XYZ file of C-alpha atoms in Angstrom:
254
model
C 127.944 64.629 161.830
C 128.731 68.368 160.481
C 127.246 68.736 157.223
C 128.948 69.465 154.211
C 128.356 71.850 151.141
C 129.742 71.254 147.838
C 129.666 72.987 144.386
C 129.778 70.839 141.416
C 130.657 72.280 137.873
C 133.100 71.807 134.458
C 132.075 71.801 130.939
C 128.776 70.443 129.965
C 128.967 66.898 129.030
C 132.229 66.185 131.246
C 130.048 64.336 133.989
C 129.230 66.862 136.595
C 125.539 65.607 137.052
C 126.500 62.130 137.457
C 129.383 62.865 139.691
C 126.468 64.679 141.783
C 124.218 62.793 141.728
C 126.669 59.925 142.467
C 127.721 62.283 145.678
C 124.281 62.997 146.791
C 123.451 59.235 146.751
C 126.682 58.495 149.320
C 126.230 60.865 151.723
C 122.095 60.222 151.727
C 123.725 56.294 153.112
C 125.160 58.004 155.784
C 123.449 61.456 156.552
C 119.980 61.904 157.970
C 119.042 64.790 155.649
C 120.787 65.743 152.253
C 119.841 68.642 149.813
C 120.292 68.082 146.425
C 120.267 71.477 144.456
C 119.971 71.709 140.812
C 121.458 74.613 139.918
C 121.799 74.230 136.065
C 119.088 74.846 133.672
C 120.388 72.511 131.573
C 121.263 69.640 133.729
C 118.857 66.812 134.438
C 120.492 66.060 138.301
C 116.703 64.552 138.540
C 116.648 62.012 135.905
C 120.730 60.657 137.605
C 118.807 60.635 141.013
C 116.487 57.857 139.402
C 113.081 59.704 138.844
C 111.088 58.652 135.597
C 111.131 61.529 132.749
C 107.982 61.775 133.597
C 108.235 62.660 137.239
C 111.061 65.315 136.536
C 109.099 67.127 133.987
C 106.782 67.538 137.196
C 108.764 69.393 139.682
C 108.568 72.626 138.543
C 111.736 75.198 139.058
C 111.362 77.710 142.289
C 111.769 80.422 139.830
C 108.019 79.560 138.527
C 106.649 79.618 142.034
C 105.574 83.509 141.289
C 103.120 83.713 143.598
C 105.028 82.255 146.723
C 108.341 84.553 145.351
C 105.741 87.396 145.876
C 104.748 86.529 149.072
C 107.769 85.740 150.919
C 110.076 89.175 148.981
C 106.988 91.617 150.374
C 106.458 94.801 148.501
C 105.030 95.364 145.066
C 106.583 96.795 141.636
C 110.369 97.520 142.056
C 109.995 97.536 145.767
C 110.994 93.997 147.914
C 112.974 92.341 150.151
C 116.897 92.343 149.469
C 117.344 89.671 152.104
C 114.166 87.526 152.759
C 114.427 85.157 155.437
C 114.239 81.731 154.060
C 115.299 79.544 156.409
C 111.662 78.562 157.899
C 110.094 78.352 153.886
C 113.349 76.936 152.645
C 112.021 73.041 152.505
C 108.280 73.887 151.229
C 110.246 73.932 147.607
C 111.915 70.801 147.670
C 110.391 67.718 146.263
C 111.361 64.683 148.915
C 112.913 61.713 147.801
C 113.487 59.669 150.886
C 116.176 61.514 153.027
C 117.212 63.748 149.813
C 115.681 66.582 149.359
C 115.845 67.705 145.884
C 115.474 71.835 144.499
C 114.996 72.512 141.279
C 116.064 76.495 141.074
C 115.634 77.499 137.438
C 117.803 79.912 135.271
C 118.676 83.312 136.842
C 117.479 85.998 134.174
C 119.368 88.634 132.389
C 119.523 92.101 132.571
C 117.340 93.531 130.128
C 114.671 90.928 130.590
C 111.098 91.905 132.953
C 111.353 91.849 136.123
C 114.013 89.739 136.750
C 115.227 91.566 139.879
C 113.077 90.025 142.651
C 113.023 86.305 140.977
C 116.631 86.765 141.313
C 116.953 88.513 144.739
C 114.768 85.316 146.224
C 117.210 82.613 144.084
C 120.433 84.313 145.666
C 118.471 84.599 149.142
C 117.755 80.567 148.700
C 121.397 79.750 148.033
C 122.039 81.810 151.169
C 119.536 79.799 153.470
C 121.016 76.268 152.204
C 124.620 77.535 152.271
C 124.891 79.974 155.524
C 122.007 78.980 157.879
C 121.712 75.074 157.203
C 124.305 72.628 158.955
C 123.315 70.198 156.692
C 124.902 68.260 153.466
C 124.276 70.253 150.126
C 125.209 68.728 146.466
C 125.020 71.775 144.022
C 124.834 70.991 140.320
C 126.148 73.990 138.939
C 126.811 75.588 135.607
C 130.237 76.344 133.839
C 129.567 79.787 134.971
C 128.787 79.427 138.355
C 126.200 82.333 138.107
C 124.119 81.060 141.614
C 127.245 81.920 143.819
C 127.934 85.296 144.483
C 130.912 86.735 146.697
C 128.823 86.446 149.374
C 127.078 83.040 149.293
C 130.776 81.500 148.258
C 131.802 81.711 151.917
C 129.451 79.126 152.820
C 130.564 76.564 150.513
C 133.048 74.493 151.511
C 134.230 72.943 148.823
C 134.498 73.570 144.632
C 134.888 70.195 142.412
C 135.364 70.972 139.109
C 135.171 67.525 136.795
C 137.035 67.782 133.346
C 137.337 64.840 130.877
C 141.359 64.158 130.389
C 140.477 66.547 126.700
C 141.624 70.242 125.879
C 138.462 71.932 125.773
C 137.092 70.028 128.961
C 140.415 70.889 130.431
C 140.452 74.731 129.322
C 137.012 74.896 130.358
C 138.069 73.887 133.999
C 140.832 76.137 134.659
C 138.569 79.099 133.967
C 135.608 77.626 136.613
C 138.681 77.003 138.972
C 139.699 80.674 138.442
C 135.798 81.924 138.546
C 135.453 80.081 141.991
C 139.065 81.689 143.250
C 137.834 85.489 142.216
C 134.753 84.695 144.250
C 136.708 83.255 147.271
C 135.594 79.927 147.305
C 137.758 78.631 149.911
C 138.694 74.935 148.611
C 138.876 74.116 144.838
C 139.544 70.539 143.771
C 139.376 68.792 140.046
C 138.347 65.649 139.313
C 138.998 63.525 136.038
C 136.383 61.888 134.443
C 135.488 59.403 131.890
C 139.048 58.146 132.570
C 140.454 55.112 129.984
C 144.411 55.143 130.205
C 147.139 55.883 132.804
C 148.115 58.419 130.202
C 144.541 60.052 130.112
C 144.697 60.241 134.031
C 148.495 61.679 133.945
C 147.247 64.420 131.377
C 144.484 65.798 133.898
C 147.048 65.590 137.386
C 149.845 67.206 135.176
C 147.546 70.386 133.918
C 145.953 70.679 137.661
C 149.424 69.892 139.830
C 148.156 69.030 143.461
C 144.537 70.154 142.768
C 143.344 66.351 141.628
C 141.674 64.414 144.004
C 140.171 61.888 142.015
C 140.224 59.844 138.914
C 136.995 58.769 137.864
C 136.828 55.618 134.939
C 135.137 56.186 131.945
C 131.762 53.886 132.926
C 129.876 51.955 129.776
C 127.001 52.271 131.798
C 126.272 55.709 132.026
C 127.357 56.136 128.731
C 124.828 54.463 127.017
C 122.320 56.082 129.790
C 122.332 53.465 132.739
C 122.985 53.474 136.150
C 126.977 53.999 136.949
C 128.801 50.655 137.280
C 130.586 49.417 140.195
C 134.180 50.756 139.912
C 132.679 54.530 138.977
C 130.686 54.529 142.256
C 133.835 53.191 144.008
C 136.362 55.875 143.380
C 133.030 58.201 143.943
C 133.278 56.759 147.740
C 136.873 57.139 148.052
C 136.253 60.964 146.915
C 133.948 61.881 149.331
C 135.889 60.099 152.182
C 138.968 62.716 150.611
C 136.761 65.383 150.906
C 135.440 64.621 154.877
C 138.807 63.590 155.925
C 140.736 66.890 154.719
C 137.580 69.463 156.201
C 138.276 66.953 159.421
C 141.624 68.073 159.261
C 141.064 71.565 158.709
C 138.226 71.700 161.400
C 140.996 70.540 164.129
C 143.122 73.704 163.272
């Protein structure tokens, strides 16, 4: 089967780790290899995979690895590698958890700050290698602002679901990832509600995205209150991602 790579984001709190992690965990059932990428610095896509606190405060994010980041960019000072190849290195930073294979990338830094060029030439080159070069399943956990994909690495992904709650903020907060993702040319953008009580809740988040809303996700008791997600979540979970293989089926075959 032809992998798939999707970019998760919305406002913080709206669900966009769980929905990941949720993803990551159905295609893992039925893919031989899937990369779990998080992308968010404030996200904990490790803890919703099932790790202990205590084994997530382990893996350390690529962006620490100073010494390998060295190594592979070449050069010293200002000088290195604009476009590293990655593609033979790319799995030595992933920490394995049976067929997923999870990256921790770390926060890209700002201009201004030392030496923040090559930690985030090697980041962008990584995105690259799991997003142009790997025919494999990848499950981003982005932020709000999207600030891992660039014009260039948005070509490879395939797919953009931005999760709002059926709320204004959450709402306003999704229209401007959905037009971030559009400037960039990400070439499918869906939404998905979350934390969904009422018919009228779900009508609110169709009617402010007309004919971008794929899926309605119910508010779950059990992830609220920090559990696993219940039954009926991870249900209309499954009957996204079999929206989102059956439409890139359909535009494969034109």
């Amino acid at each position: 089967m032809r992998g798939i790579k999707i970019a998760v984001s919305g406002k913080g709190g709206a669900g966009k780790t769980t929905l990941s992690a949720a993803l990551i965990r159905a295609y893992a059932a039925t893919y031989r290899r899937v990369y779990a990428v998080d992308a968010d610095p404030d996200a904990s896509l490790a803890l919703a995979l099932g790790l202990s606190p205590e084994e997530a405060a382990e893996i350390r994010p690529v962006i620490e690895f100073k010494d390998r980041i060295r190594e592979v960019m070449g050069g010293e000072g200002e000088f290195f590698r604009l476009n590293p190849e990655l593609g033979k290195v790319l799995d030595d930073f992933c920490y394995r958890l049976g067929n997923i294979l999870f990256i921790r990338m770390g926060e890209l830094k700002r201009a201004g700050t030392s030496c923040y060029c090559r930690e985030n030439a090697f980041l962008n080159a990584l995105v690259s290698a799991l997003l142009l070069e790997r025919d494999e399943v990848v499950v981003m956990d982005m932020p709000a602002g999207i600030e891992h994909l660039s014009r260039g690495t948005a070509r490879g992904v395939d797919v953009m679901v931005v999760v709002t709650e059926p709320t204004e903020r959450s709402i306003h907060t999704a229209r401007l990832v959905e037009k971030l993702a559009a400037e960039i040319g990400v070439p499918w953008i869906i939404v998905v509600g979350n934390k969904v009580r009422t018919p009228d809740e779900a009508a609110k988040v169709t009617g402010a995205f007309p004919g971008k809303v794929k899926g309605i996700l119910p508010f779950d008791e059990m992830t609220y209150q920090g559990g696993e997600p219940g039954g009926e979540f991870l249900t209309a979970v499954t009957k996204l991602k079999d929206v989102l293989e059956g439409e890139r089926k359909d535009d494969d075959q034109h």
